[in-house]
Tab-separated table of N, CA and C in Angstrom:
chain	number	residue	atom	x	y	z
S	1	MET	N	50.714	44.129	93.785
S	1	MET	CA	51.077	45.422	93.250
S	1	MET	C	51.095	46.497	94.348
S	2	ARG	N	50.162	46.408	95.263
S	2	ARG	CA	50.110	47.387	96.350
S	2	ARG	C	51.362	47.270	97.225
S	3	PHE	N	51.838	46.031	97.406
S	3	PHE	CA	53.068	45.815	98.180
S	3	PHE	C	54.248	46.530	97.536
S	4	LEU	N	54.359	46.424	96.203
S	4	LEU	CA	55.463	47.071	95.503
S	4	LEU	C	55.407	48.595	95.643
S	5	SER	N	54.201	49.133	95.568
S	5	SER	CA	54.045	50.577	95.728
S	5	SER	C	54.449	51.012	97.133
S	6	ARG	N	54.031	50.273	98.135
S	6	ARG	CA	54.405	50.594	99.513
S	6	ARG	C	55.904	50.417	99.741
S	7	LEU	N	56.478	49.389	99.143
S	7	LEU	CA	57.921	49.170	99.239
S	7	LEU	C	58.679	50.353	98.658
S	8	SER	N	58.255	50.820	97.503
S	8	SER	CA	58.892	51.960	96.862
S	8	SER	C	58.804	53.210	97.732
S	9	ILE	N	57.646	53.459	98.297
S	9	ILE	CA	57.464	54.618	99.173
S	9	ILE	C	58.333	54.488	100.425
S	10	GLY	N	58.403	53.282	100.976
S	10	GLY	CA	59.249	53.051	102.151
S	10	GLY	C	60.719	53.273	101.861
S	11	ILE	N	61.183	52.802	100.713
S	11	ILE	CA	62.582	53.007	100.326
S	11	ILE	C	62.860	54.492	100.155
S	12	ASP	N	61.947	55.187	99.486
S	12	ASP	CA	62.114	56.641	99.304
S	12	ASP	C	62.260	57.353	100.640
S	13	ARG	N	61.386	57.042	101.567
S	13	ARG	CA	61.433	57.690	102.881
S	13	ARG	C	62.724	57.369	103.619
S	14	TRP	N	63.115	56.110	103.608
S	14	TRP	CA	64.309	55.681	104.324
S	14	TRP	C	65.556	56.350	103.749
S	15	VAL	N	65.693	56.312	102.429
S	15	VAL	CA	66.855	56.924	101.779
S	15	VAL	C	66.861	58.428	102.041
S	16	SER	N	65.718	59.071	101.911
S	16	SER	CA	65.634	60.522	102.118
S	16	SER	C	65.971	60.912	103.552
S	17	ARG	N	65.409	60.220	104.505
S	17	ARG	CA	65.667	60.561	105.906
S	17	ARG	C	67.123	60.339	106.292
S	18	LEU	N	67.670	59.213	105.887
S	18	LEU	CA	69.068	58.925	106.206
S	18	LEU	C	69.996	59.951	105.556
S	19	THR	N	69.756	60.241	104.295
S	19	THR	CA	70.597	61.196	103.581
S	19	THR	C	70.473	62.596	104.160
S	20	LEU	N	69.256	63.051	104.394
S	20	LEU	CA	69.071	64.400	104.932
S	20	LEU	C	69.624	64.522	106.355
S	21	GLY	N	69.462	63.485	107.164
S	21	GLY	CA	70.019	63.520	108.514
S	21	GLY	C	71.526	63.665	108.491
S	22	PHE	N	72.193	62.865	107.675
S	22	PHE	CA	73.643	62.969	107.589
S	22	PHE	C	74.053	64.292	106.949
S	23	ALA	N	73.306	64.715	105.938
S	23	ALA	CA	73.663	65.945	105.231
S	23	ALA	C	73.637	67.150	106.177
S	24	TRP	N	72.608	67.252	107.000
S	24	TRP	CA	72.550	68.378	107.931
S	24	TRP	C	73.667	68.302	108.967
S	25	PHE	N	73.937	67.102	109.465
S	25	PHE	CA	75.020	66.920	110.424
S	25	PHE	C	76.361	67.303	109.799
S	26	ALA	N	76.635	66.773	108.619
S	26	ALA	CA	77.915	67.039	107.954
S	26	ALA	C	78.037	68.501	107.556
S	27	LEU	N	76.938	69.090	107.102
S	27	LEU	CA	76.986	70.492	106.706
S	27	LEU	C	77.283	71.399	107.901
S	28	LEU	N	76.623	71.142	109.011
S	28	LEU	CA	76.889	71.946	110.206
S	28	LEU	C	78.327	71.754	110.685
S	29	LEU	N	78.794	70.520	110.686
S	29	LEU	CA	80.173	70.252	111.080
S	29	LEU	C	81.156	70.904	110.108
S	30	LEU	N	80.850	70.862	108.829
S	30	LEU	CA	81.694	71.487	107.818
S	30	LEU	C	81.751	72.999	108.008
S	31	ILE	N	80.633	73.605	108.343
S	31	ILE	CA	80.606	75.047	108.604
S	31	ILE	C	81.466	75.377	109.817
S	32	VAL	N	81.326	74.605	110.892
S	32	VAL	CA	82.128	74.848	112.102
S	32	VAL	C	83.615	74.701	111.797
S	33	VAL	N	83.994	73.642	111.103
S	33	VAL	CA	85.403	73.413	110.777
S	33	VAL	C	85.942	74.557	109.919
S	34	THR	N	85.162	74.991	108.934
S	34	THR	CA	85.600	76.074	108.053
S	34	THR	C	85.748	77.389	108.815
S	35	VAL	N	84.783	77.700	109.670
S	35	VAL	CA	84.860	78.940	110.456
S	35	VAL	C	86.071	78.909	111.387
S	36	VAL	N	86.285	77.793	112.073
S	36	VAL	CA	87.442	77.682	112.968
S	36	VAL	C	88.733	77.834	112.169
S	37	HIS	N	88.776	77.212	111.002
S	37	HIS	CA	89.970	77.293	110.163
S	37	HIS	C	90.228	78.736	109.720
S	38	VAL	N	89.199	79.417	109.223
S	38	VAL	CA	89.360	80.785	108.732
S	38	VAL	C	89.702	81.745	109.875
S	39	VAL	N	88.959	81.666	110.972
S	39	VAL	CA	89.215	82.545	112.116
S	39	VAL	C	90.597	82.274	112.692
S	40	GLY	N	90.956	81.017	112.791
S	40	GLY	CA	92.278	80.670	113.315
S	40	GLY	C	93.404	81.207	112.457
S	41	ARG	N	93.229	81.170	111.157
S	41	ARG	CA	94.274	81.691	110.257
S	41	ARG	C	94.359	83.203	110.292
S	42	GLN	N	93.227	83.869	110.432
S	42	GLN	CA	93.207	85.334	110.399
S	42	GLN	C	93.685	85.964	111.702
S	43	PHE	N	93.316	85.358	112.810
S	43	PHE	CA	93.556	86.014	114.090
S	43	PHE	C	94.591	85.343	114.976
S	44	GLY	N	94.824	84.091	114.795
S	44	GLY	CA	95.730	83.436	115.721
S	44	GLY	C	96.790	82.586	115.076
S	45	ASP	N	96.850	82.608	113.759
S	45	ASP	CA	97.791	81.760	113.052
S	45	ASP	C	97.659	80.315	113.524
S	46	VAL	N	96.379	79.894	113.716
S	46	VAL	CA	96.097	78.563	114.232
S	46	VAL	C	95.630	77.621	113.131
S	47	GLY	N	95.113	78.172	112.024
S	47	GLY	CA	94.598	77.337	110.948
S	47	GLY	C	95.635	76.334	110.492
S	48	SER	N	95.172	75.215	110.053
S	48	SER	CA	96.123	74.178	109.683
S	48	SER	C	95.624	73.388	108.489
S	49	GLY	N	96.524	72.651	107.917
S	49	GLY	CA	96.182	71.736	106.839
S	49	GLY	C	95.250	70.641	107.318
S	50	THR	N	95.339	70.341	108.608
S	50	THR	CA	94.481	69.302	109.191
S	50	THR	C	93.014	69.708	109.090
S	51	LEU	N	92.713	70.950	109.452
S	51	LEU	CA	91.328	71.418	109.358
S	51	LEU	C	90.856	71.467	107.914
S	52	TYR	N	91.733	71.888	107.024
S	52	TYR	CA	91.394	71.930	105.609
S	52	TYR	C	91.102	70.518	105.095
S	53	GLU	N	91.938	69.565	105.482
S	53	GLU	CA	91.741	68.168	105.057
S	53	GLU	C	90.453	67.600	105.643
S	54	LEU	N	90.152	67.922	106.890
S	54	LEU	CA	88.915	67.464	107.501
S	54	LEU	C	87.707	68.016	106.752
S	55	GLY	N	87.769	69.278	106.364
S	55	GLY	CA	86.692	69.866	105.572
S	55	GLY	C	86.523	69.158	104.242
S	56	SER	N	87.628	68.813	103.606
S	56	SER	CA	87.574	68.094	102.331
S	56	SER	C	86.954	66.712	102.496
S	57	GLU	N	87.310	66.025	103.564
S	57	GLU	CA	86.768	64.689	103.794
S	57	GLU	C	85.284	64.742	104.144
S	58	LEU	N	84.877	65.751	104.892
S	58	LEU	CA	83.448	65.927	105.180
S	58	LEU	C	82.668	66.218	103.904
S	59	PHE	N	83.227	67.058	103.039
S	59	PHE	CA	82.568	67.366	101.777
S	59	PHE	C	82.464	66.109	100.907
S	60	PHE	N	83.530	65.311	100.867
S	60	PHE	CA	83.509	64.056	100.112
S	60	PHE	C	82.399	63.137	100.617
S	61	ALA	N	82.303	62.993	101.939
S	61	ALA	CA	81.260	62.142	102.518
S	61	ALA	C	79.878	62.684	102.195
S	62	LEU	N	79.719	63.982	102.252
S	62	LEU	CA	78.442	64.610	101.946
S	62	LEU	C	78.022	64.322	100.504
S	63	VAL	N	78.949	64.438	99.585
S	63	VAL	CA	78.651	64.158	98.178
S	63	VAL	C	78.307	62.674	97.987
S	64	MET	N	79.120	61.792	98.543
S	64	MET	CA	78.886	60.359	98.373
S	64	MET	C	77.506	59.936	98.877
S	65	LEU	N	77.124	60.476	100.015
S	65	LEU	CA	75.863	60.055	100.621
S	65	LEU	C	74.650	60.792	100.061
S	66	SER	N	74.857	61.682	99.109
S	66	SER	CA	73.746	62.445	98.543
S	66	SER	C	73.250	61.916	97.203
S	67	PHE	N	73.943	60.974	96.611
S	67	PHE	CA	73.560	60.482	95.290
S	67	PHE	C	72.131	59.936	95.247
S	68	GLY	N	71.773	59.110	96.212
S	68	GLY	CA	70.447	58.501	96.217
S	68	GLY	C	69.341	59.530	96.336
S	69	TYR	N	69.526	60.500	97.214
S	69	TYR	CA	68.533	61.554	97.399
S	69	TYR	C	68.388	62.382	96.130
S	70	ALA	N	69.511	62.732	95.520
S	70	ALA	CA	69.472	63.524	94.291
S	70	ALA	C	68.729	62.766	93.191
S	71	TYR	N	68.937	61.462	93.102
S	71	TYR	CA	68.256	60.675	92.075
S	71	TYR	C	66.755	60.606	92.341
S	72	LEU	N	66.373	60.409	93.595
S	72	LEU	CA	64.956	60.347	93.927
S	72	LEU	C	64.239	61.661	93.643
S	73	ARG	N	64.915	62.773	93.774
S	73	ARG	CA	64.314	64.096	93.581
S	73	ARG	C	64.575	64.648	92.183
S	74	ASP	N	65.143	63.809	91.310
S	74	ASP	CA	65.455	64.202	89.936
S	74	ASP	C	66.369	65.419	89.923
S	75	GLY	N	67.311	65.447	90.868
S	75	GLY	CA	68.220	66.576	90.995
S	75	GLY	C	69.573	66.330	90.357
S	76	HIS	N	69.704	65.315	89.574
S	76	HIS	CA	70.973	64.999	88.942
S	76	HIS	C	71.003	65.545	87.511
S	77	VAL	N	72.147	65.469	86.911
S	77	VAL	CA	72.329	65.988	85.559
S	77	VAL	C	71.730	65.005	84.562
S	78	ARG	N	70.983	65.560	83.623
S	78	ARG	CA	70.426	64.755	82.535
S	78	ARG	C	70.761	65.422	81.209
S	79	ILE	N	70.784	64.626	80.180
S	79	ILE	CA	70.955	65.157	78.832
S	79	ILE	C	69.555	65.224	78.231
S	80	ASP	N	69.026	66.419	78.137
S	80	ASP	CA	67.616	66.605	77.794
S	80	ASP	C	67.384	67.050	76.357
S	81	ILE	N	68.120	66.535	75.422
S	81	ILE	CA	67.980	66.944	74.029
S	81	ILE	C	66.611	66.533	73.492
S	82	LEU	N	66.208	65.303	73.720
S	82	LEU	CA	64.941	64.796	73.184
S	82	LEU	C	63.858	64.625	74.247
S	83	ARG	N	64.202	64.814	75.482
S	83	ARG	CA	63.303	64.495	76.594
S	83	ARG	C	61.972	65.233	76.528
S	84	ASP	N	61.989	66.497	76.171
S	84	ASP	CA	60.759	67.281	76.143
S	84	ASP	C	59.809	66.856	75.031
S	85	ARG	N	60.307	66.122	74.068
S	85	ARG	CA	59.469	65.684	72.936
S	85	ARG	C	58.935	64.265	73.105
S	86	MET	N	59.352	63.587	74.168
S	86	MET	CA	58.967	62.193	74.357
S	86	MET	C	57.771	62.066	75.294
S	87	ARG	N	57.002	61.015	75.076
S	87	ARG	CA	55.861	60.748	75.946
S	87	ARG	C	56.332	60.103	77.246
S	88	ALA	N	55.483	60.206	78.259
S	88	ALA	CA	55.816	59.713	79.598
S	88	ALA	C	56.109	58.210	79.594
S	89	ARG	N	55.396	57.435	78.793
S	89	ARG	CA	55.631	55.986	78.766
S	89	ARG	C	57.024	55.663	78.221
S	90	TRP	N	57.466	56.390	77.200
S	90	TRP	CA	58.809	56.189	76.665
S	90	TRP	C	59.856	56.561	77.708
S	91	LEU	N	59.629	57.689	78.372
S	91	LEU	CA	60.586	58.125	79.390
S	91	LEU	C	60.673	57.127	80.534
S	92	ALA	N	59.529	56.583	80.945
S	92	ALA	CA	59.525	55.580	82.016
S	92	ALA	C	60.276	54.327	81.571
S	93	GLY	N	60.083	53.908	80.330
S	93	GLY	CA	60.800	52.742	79.809
S	93	GLY	C	62.295	52.963	79.746
S	94	ILE	N	62.692	54.142	79.305
S	94	ILE	CA	64.114	54.472	79.241
S	94	ILE	C	64.705	54.511	80.652
S	95	GLU	N	63.949	55.059	81.595
S	95	GLU	CA	64.418	55.126	82.989
S	95	GLU	C	64.629	53.725	83.555
S	96	VAL	N	63.685	52.824	83.305
S	96	VAL	CA	63.813	51.436	83.775
S	96	VAL	C	65.040	50.788	83.148
S	97	PHE	N	65.176	50.943	81.843
S	97	PHE	CA	66.324	50.360	81.159
S	97	PHE	C	67.639	50.919	81.706
S	98	GLY	N	67.714	52.232	81.865
S	98	GLY	CA	68.930	52.864	82.377
S	98	GLY	C	69.292	52.389	83.775
S	99	CYS	N	68.269	52.244	84.615
S	99	CYS	CA	68.525	51.763	85.983
S	99	CYS	C	69.039	50.331	85.979
S	100	VAL	N	68.363	49.483	85.225
S	100	VAL	CA	68.725	48.058	85.233
S	100	VAL	C	70.048	47.810	84.512
S	101	ALA	N	70.280	48.508	83.410
S	101	ALA	CA	71.475	48.246	82.607
S	101	ALA	C	72.713	48.997	83.080
S	102	ILE	N	72.535	50.175	83.690
S	102	ILE	CA	73.701	50.992	84.030
S	102	ILE	C	73.802	51.258	85.527
S	103	LEU	N	72.763	51.886	86.103
S	103	LEU	CA	72.838	52.319	87.496
S	103	LEU	C	73.038	51.155	88.473
S	104	MET	N	72.259	50.106	88.331
S	104	MET	CA	72.348	48.995	89.291
S	104	MET	C	73.668	48.231	89.199
S	105	PRO	N	74.135	47.857	88.009
S	105	PRO	CA	75.434	47.169	87.961
S	105	PRO	C	76.597	48.051	88.439
S	106	LEU	N	76.582	49.322	88.047
S	106	LEU	CA	77.638	50.230	88.484
S	106	LEU	C	77.608	50.408	89.999
S	107	SER	N	76.425	50.577	90.551
S	107	SER	CA	76.297	50.712	92.011
S	107	SER	C	76.773	49.457	92.722
S	108	ALA	N	76.381	48.288	92.221
S	108	ALA	CA	76.801	47.028	92.846
S	108	ALA	C	78.321	46.899	92.824
S	109	PHE	N	78.932	47.240	91.692
S	109	PHE	CA	80.389	47.178	91.591
S	109	PHE	C	81.052	48.109	92.604
S	110	LEU	N	80.555	49.342	92.705
S	110	LEU	CA	81.166	50.310	93.616
S	110	LEU	C	80.886	49.990	95.077
S	111	ILE	N	79.790	49.314	95.362
S	111	ILE	CA	79.531	48.864	96.732
S	111	ILE	C	80.575	47.829	97.128
S	112	VAL	N	80.790	46.857	96.253
S	112	VAL	CA	81.770	45.802	96.550
S	112	VAL	C	83.183	46.379	96.622
S	113	TYR	N	83.559	47.171	95.625
S	113	TYR	CA	84.898	47.758	95.595
S	113	TYR	C	85.118	48.706	96.777
S	114	GLY	N	84.128	49.535	97.062
S	114	GLY	CA	84.245	50.484	98.165
S	114	GLY	C	84.311	49.795	99.517
S	115	ALA	N	83.521	48.731	99.683
S	115	ALA	CA	83.545	47.986	100.945
S	115	ALA	C	84.906	47.319	101.144
S	116	GLU	N	85.461	46.792	100.062
S	116	GLU	CA	86.788	46.180	100.144
S	116	GLU	C	87.847	47.222	100.501
S	117	SER	N	87.750	48.384	99.893
S	117	SER	CA	88.697	49.465	100.182
S	117	SER	C	88.578	49.927	101.635
S	118	ALA	N	87.363	50.072	102.123
S	118	ALA	CA	87.152	50.481	103.515
S	118	ALA	C	87.665	49.403	104.469
S	119	TRP	N	87.419	48.146	104.124
S	119	TRP	CA	87.886	47.049	104.963
S	119	TRP	C	89.414	47.027	105.038
S	120	LEU	N	90.073	47.202	103.911
S	120	LEU	CA	91.537	47.225	103.904
S	120	LEU	C	92.078	48.405	104.711
S	121	ALA	N	91.424	49.557	104.599
S	121	ALA	CA	91.851	50.725	105.380
S	121	ALA	C	91.721	50.442	106.872
S	122	TRP	N	90.657	49.763	107.251
S	122	TRP	CA	90.464	49.417	108.666
S	122	TRP	C	91.498	48.376	109.109
S	123	ALA	N	91.665	47.332	108.308
S	123	ALA	CA	92.587	46.254	108.671
S	123	ALA	C	94.036	46.743	108.755
S	124	GLN	N	94.405	47.675	107.907
S	124	GLN	CA	95.779	48.172	107.890
S	124	GLN	C	95.978	49.372	108.805
S	125	GLY	N	94.904	49.816	109.424
S	125	GLY	CA	95.012	50.967	110.323
S	125	GLY	C	95.383	52.248	109.597
S	126	GLU	N	94.858	52.406	108.392
S	126	GLU	CA	95.177	53.587	107.586
S	126	GLU	C	94.795	54.865	108.330
S	127	ARG	N	95.680	55.817	108.305
S	127	ARG	CA	95.492	57.042	109.086
S	127	ARG	C	95.247	58.245	108.193
S	128	SER	N	94.619	59.229	108.805
S	128	SER	CA	94.373	60.493	108.133
S	128	SER	C	94.806	61.608	109.067
S	129	GLY	N	95.566	62.549	108.550
S	129	GLY	CA	96.001	63.676	109.359
S	129	GLY	C	94.828	64.500	109.868
S	130	ALA	N	93.730	64.518	109.120
S	130	ALA	CA	92.566	65.316	109.513
S	130	ALA	C	91.832	64.714	110.698
S	131	LEU	N	91.989	63.448	110.915
S	131	LEU	CA	91.268	62.781	112.002
S	131	LEU	C	92.196	62.538	113.185
S	132	MET	N	93.006	63.538	113.500
S	132	MET	CA	93.938	63.511	114.632
S	132	MET	C	94.874	62.319	114.578
S	133	ASP	N	95.218	61.920	113.372
S	133	ASP	CA	96.117	60.802	113.113
S	133	ASP	C	95.613	59.485	113.714
S	134	LEU	N	94.309	59.408	113.933
S	134	LEU	CA	93.713	58.152	114.382
S	134	LEU	C	93.510	57.253	113.168
S	135	PRO	N	93.524	55.949	113.347
S	135	PRO	CA	93.337	55.045	112.199
S	135	PRO	C	91.860	54.977	111.787
S	136	LEU	N	91.335	56.095	111.300
S	136	LEU	CA	89.918	56.176	110.962
S	136	LEU	C	89.657	56.495	109.496
S	137	GLN	N	90.627	56.315	108.636
S	137	GLN	CA	90.419	56.591	107.213
S	137	GLN	C	89.341	55.683	106.632
S	138	TRP	N	89.124	54.537	107.249
S	138	TRP	CA	88.095	53.626	106.780
S	138	TRP	C	86.710	54.264	106.881
S	139	VAL	N	86.512	55.178	107.825
S	139	VAL	CA	85.217	55.846	107.966
S	139	VAL	C	84.918	56.662	106.709
S	140	VAL	N	85.914	57.395	106.230
S	140	VAL	CA	85.744	58.195	105.017
S	140	VAL	C	85.517	57.271	103.821
S	141	LYS	N	86.313	56.225	103.723
S	141	LYS	CA	86.178	55.297	102.595
S	141	LYS	C	84.864	54.519	102.636
S	142	ALA	N	84.296	54.330	103.813
S	142	ALA	CA	83.030	53.602	103.933
S	142	ALA	C	81.856	54.409	103.379
S	143	THR	N	82.044	55.707	103.179
S	143	THR	CA	80.951	56.488	102.599
S	143	THR	C	80.716	56.144	101.133
S	144	VAL	N	81.714	55.593	100.454
S	144	VAL	CA	81.529	55.201	99.050
S	144	VAL	C	80.533	54.050	98.938
S	145	PRO	N	80.751	52.914	99.596
S	145	PRO	CA	79.754	51.848	99.453
S	145	PRO	C	78.395	52.226	100.043
S	146	LEU	N	78.389	52.976	101.127
S	146	LEU	CA	77.113	53.391	101.707
S	146	LEU	C	76.354	54.316	100.758
S	147	GLY	N	77.065	55.257	100.158
S	147	GLY	CA	76.430	56.166	99.211
S	147	GLY	C	75.878	55.442	97.997
S	148	PHE	N	76.622	54.487	97.486
S	148	PHE	CA	76.139	53.753	96.320
S	148	PHE	C	75.068	52.724	96.695
S	149	LEU	N	75.048	52.273	97.941
S	149	LEU	CA	73.932	51.453	98.406
S	149	LEU	C	72.648	52.283	98.423
S	150	LEU	N	72.737	53.518	98.902
S	150	LEU	CA	71.579	54.405	98.890
S	150	LEU	C	71.137	54.694	97.452
S	151	LEU	N	72.088	54.871	96.536
S	151	LEU	CA	71.747	55.084	95.129
S	151	LEU	C	71.098	53.838	94.534
S	152	LEU	N	71.616	52.670	94.869
S	152	LEU	CA	71.023	51.426	94.384
S	152	LEU	C	69.592	51.272	94.884
S	153	LEU	N	69.363	51.554	96.159
S	153	LEU	CA	68.005	51.482	96.700
S	153	LEU	C	67.090	52.495	96.020
S	154	ALA	N	67.596	53.689	95.779
S	154	ALA	CA	66.810	54.696	95.062
S	154	ALA	C	66.487	54.194	93.652
S	155	GLY	N	67.446	53.559	93.003
S	155	GLY	CA	67.210	52.986	91.673
S	155	GLY	C	66.151	51.908	91.689
S	156	VAL	N	66.166	51.062	92.718
S	156	VAL	CA	65.131	50.028	92.855
S	156	VAL	C	63.761	50.683	92.982
S	157	SER	N	63.680	51.716	93.796
S	157	SER	CA	62.413	52.426	93.983
S	157	SER	C	61.920	53.033	92.678
S	158	VAL	N	62.818	53.672	91.931
S	158	VAL	CA	62.440	54.299	90.662
S	158	VAL	C	62.004	53.240	89.648
S	159	VAL	N	62.708	52.115	89.599
S	159	VAL	CA	62.325	51.032	88.686
S	159	VAL	C	60.928	50.518	89.035
S	160	VAL	N	60.676	50.291	90.316
S	160	VAL	CA	59.366	49.786	90.739
S	160	VAL	C	58.266	50.770	90.343
S	161	ARG	N	58.450	52.055	90.645
S	161	ARG	CA	57.415	53.043	90.328
S	161	ARG	C	57.198	53.190	88.828
S	162	ASN	N	58.286	53.167	88.058
S	162	ASN	CA	58.123	53.273	86.604
S	162	ASN	C	57.489	52.013	86.023
S	163	TRP	N	57.837	50.861	86.544
S	163	TRP	CA	57.231	49.626	86.075
S	163	TRP	C	55.734	49.631	86.391
S	164	LEU	N	55.386	50.051	87.612
S	164	LEU	CA	53.968	50.150	87.961
S	164	LEU	C	53.242	51.141	87.053
S	165	PHE	N	53.902	52.216	86.666
S	165	PHE	CA	53.308	53.164	85.722
S	165	PHE	C	53.119	52.513	84.357
S	166	LEU	N	54.114	51.768	83.907
S	166	LEU	CA	54.030	51.127	82.588
S	166	LEU	C	52.933	50.077	82.508
S	167	VAL	N	52.653	49.396	83.627
S	167	VAL	CA	51.585	48.379	83.619
S	167	VAL	C	50.236	48.970	84.022
S	168	GLY	N	50.193	50.290	84.217
S	168	GLY	CA	48.928	50.960	84.488
S	168	GLY	C	48.504	51.025	85.939
S	169	ARG	N	49.387	50.769	86.865
S	169	ARG	CA	49.046	50.788	88.291
S	169	ARG	C	49.400	52.095	88.994
S	170	GLU	N	50.144	52.975	88.343
S	170	GLU	CA	50.513	54.278	88.910
S	170	GLU	C	50.024	55.361	87.954
S	171	ASP	N	49.750	56.534	88.506
S	171	ASP	CA	49.246	57.649	87.700
S	171	ASP	C	50.323	58.314	86.865
S	172	GLY	N	51.551	58.336	87.373
S	172	GLY	CA	52.623	59.020	86.663
S	172	GLY	C	53.944	58.305	86.880
S	173	PRO	N	54.903	58.597	86.017
S	173	PRO	CA	56.217	57.963	86.136
S	173	PRO	C	57.011	58.523	87.308
S	174	ALA	N	58.039	57.803	87.682
S	174	ALA	CA	58.973	58.235	88.739
S	174	ALA	C	59.850	59.347	88.181
S	175	PRO	N	60.738	59.893	88.990
S	175	PRO	CA	61.610	60.988	88.526
S	175	PRO	C	62.192	60.704	87.155
S	176	GLY	N	62.189	61.744	86.362
S	176	GLY	CA	62.727	61.625	85.009
S	176	GLY	C	61.636	61.595	83.966
S	177	GLY	N	60.419	61.264	84.361
S	177	GLY	CA	59.317	61.227	83.413
S	177	GLY	C	58.441	62.444	83.564
S	178	LYS	N	57.640	62.680	82.545
S	178	LYS	CA	56.705	63.798	82.626
S	178	LYS	C	55.422	63.317	83.279
S	179	ALA	N	54.880	64.099	84.172
S	179	ALA	CA	53.634	63.710	84.837
S	179	ALA	C	52.437	64.078	84.005
């Protein structure tokens, strides 16, 4: 049981660090691209669709790679009609069921589909105008399977912590439950 708890904590740290590292990098790059685009359009008629497209692709990557972190921090959208009236054990059980029945299969499907899409983009040399017409569209498409891999790992961590709570080995449920 102690191994499972440590595994869950390790997954949380790994997913959080990887996501936050990329998020800060992408956010800073997105700010620079946006400022260059706006300043170029206002003062030098330099702004282009390429910069706008690059900003869109950076934002897409940022969103894709943030799913796991948002789930670990309970920062995602929930339908809370009955949640405040339920006990922590029920919420933990529902969270486990939701992860195993919905989140994990959906994530696995999107990892496989996204990896195939990224592979085809690489093999065909798919190009993007935002990336200086280099055949790098696969980089953008690779954020889908990577993002859903991070979400899947976050789901594994949440399932482990909630299961440990349900069997009496943890003090409180993982995100989504009341402490």
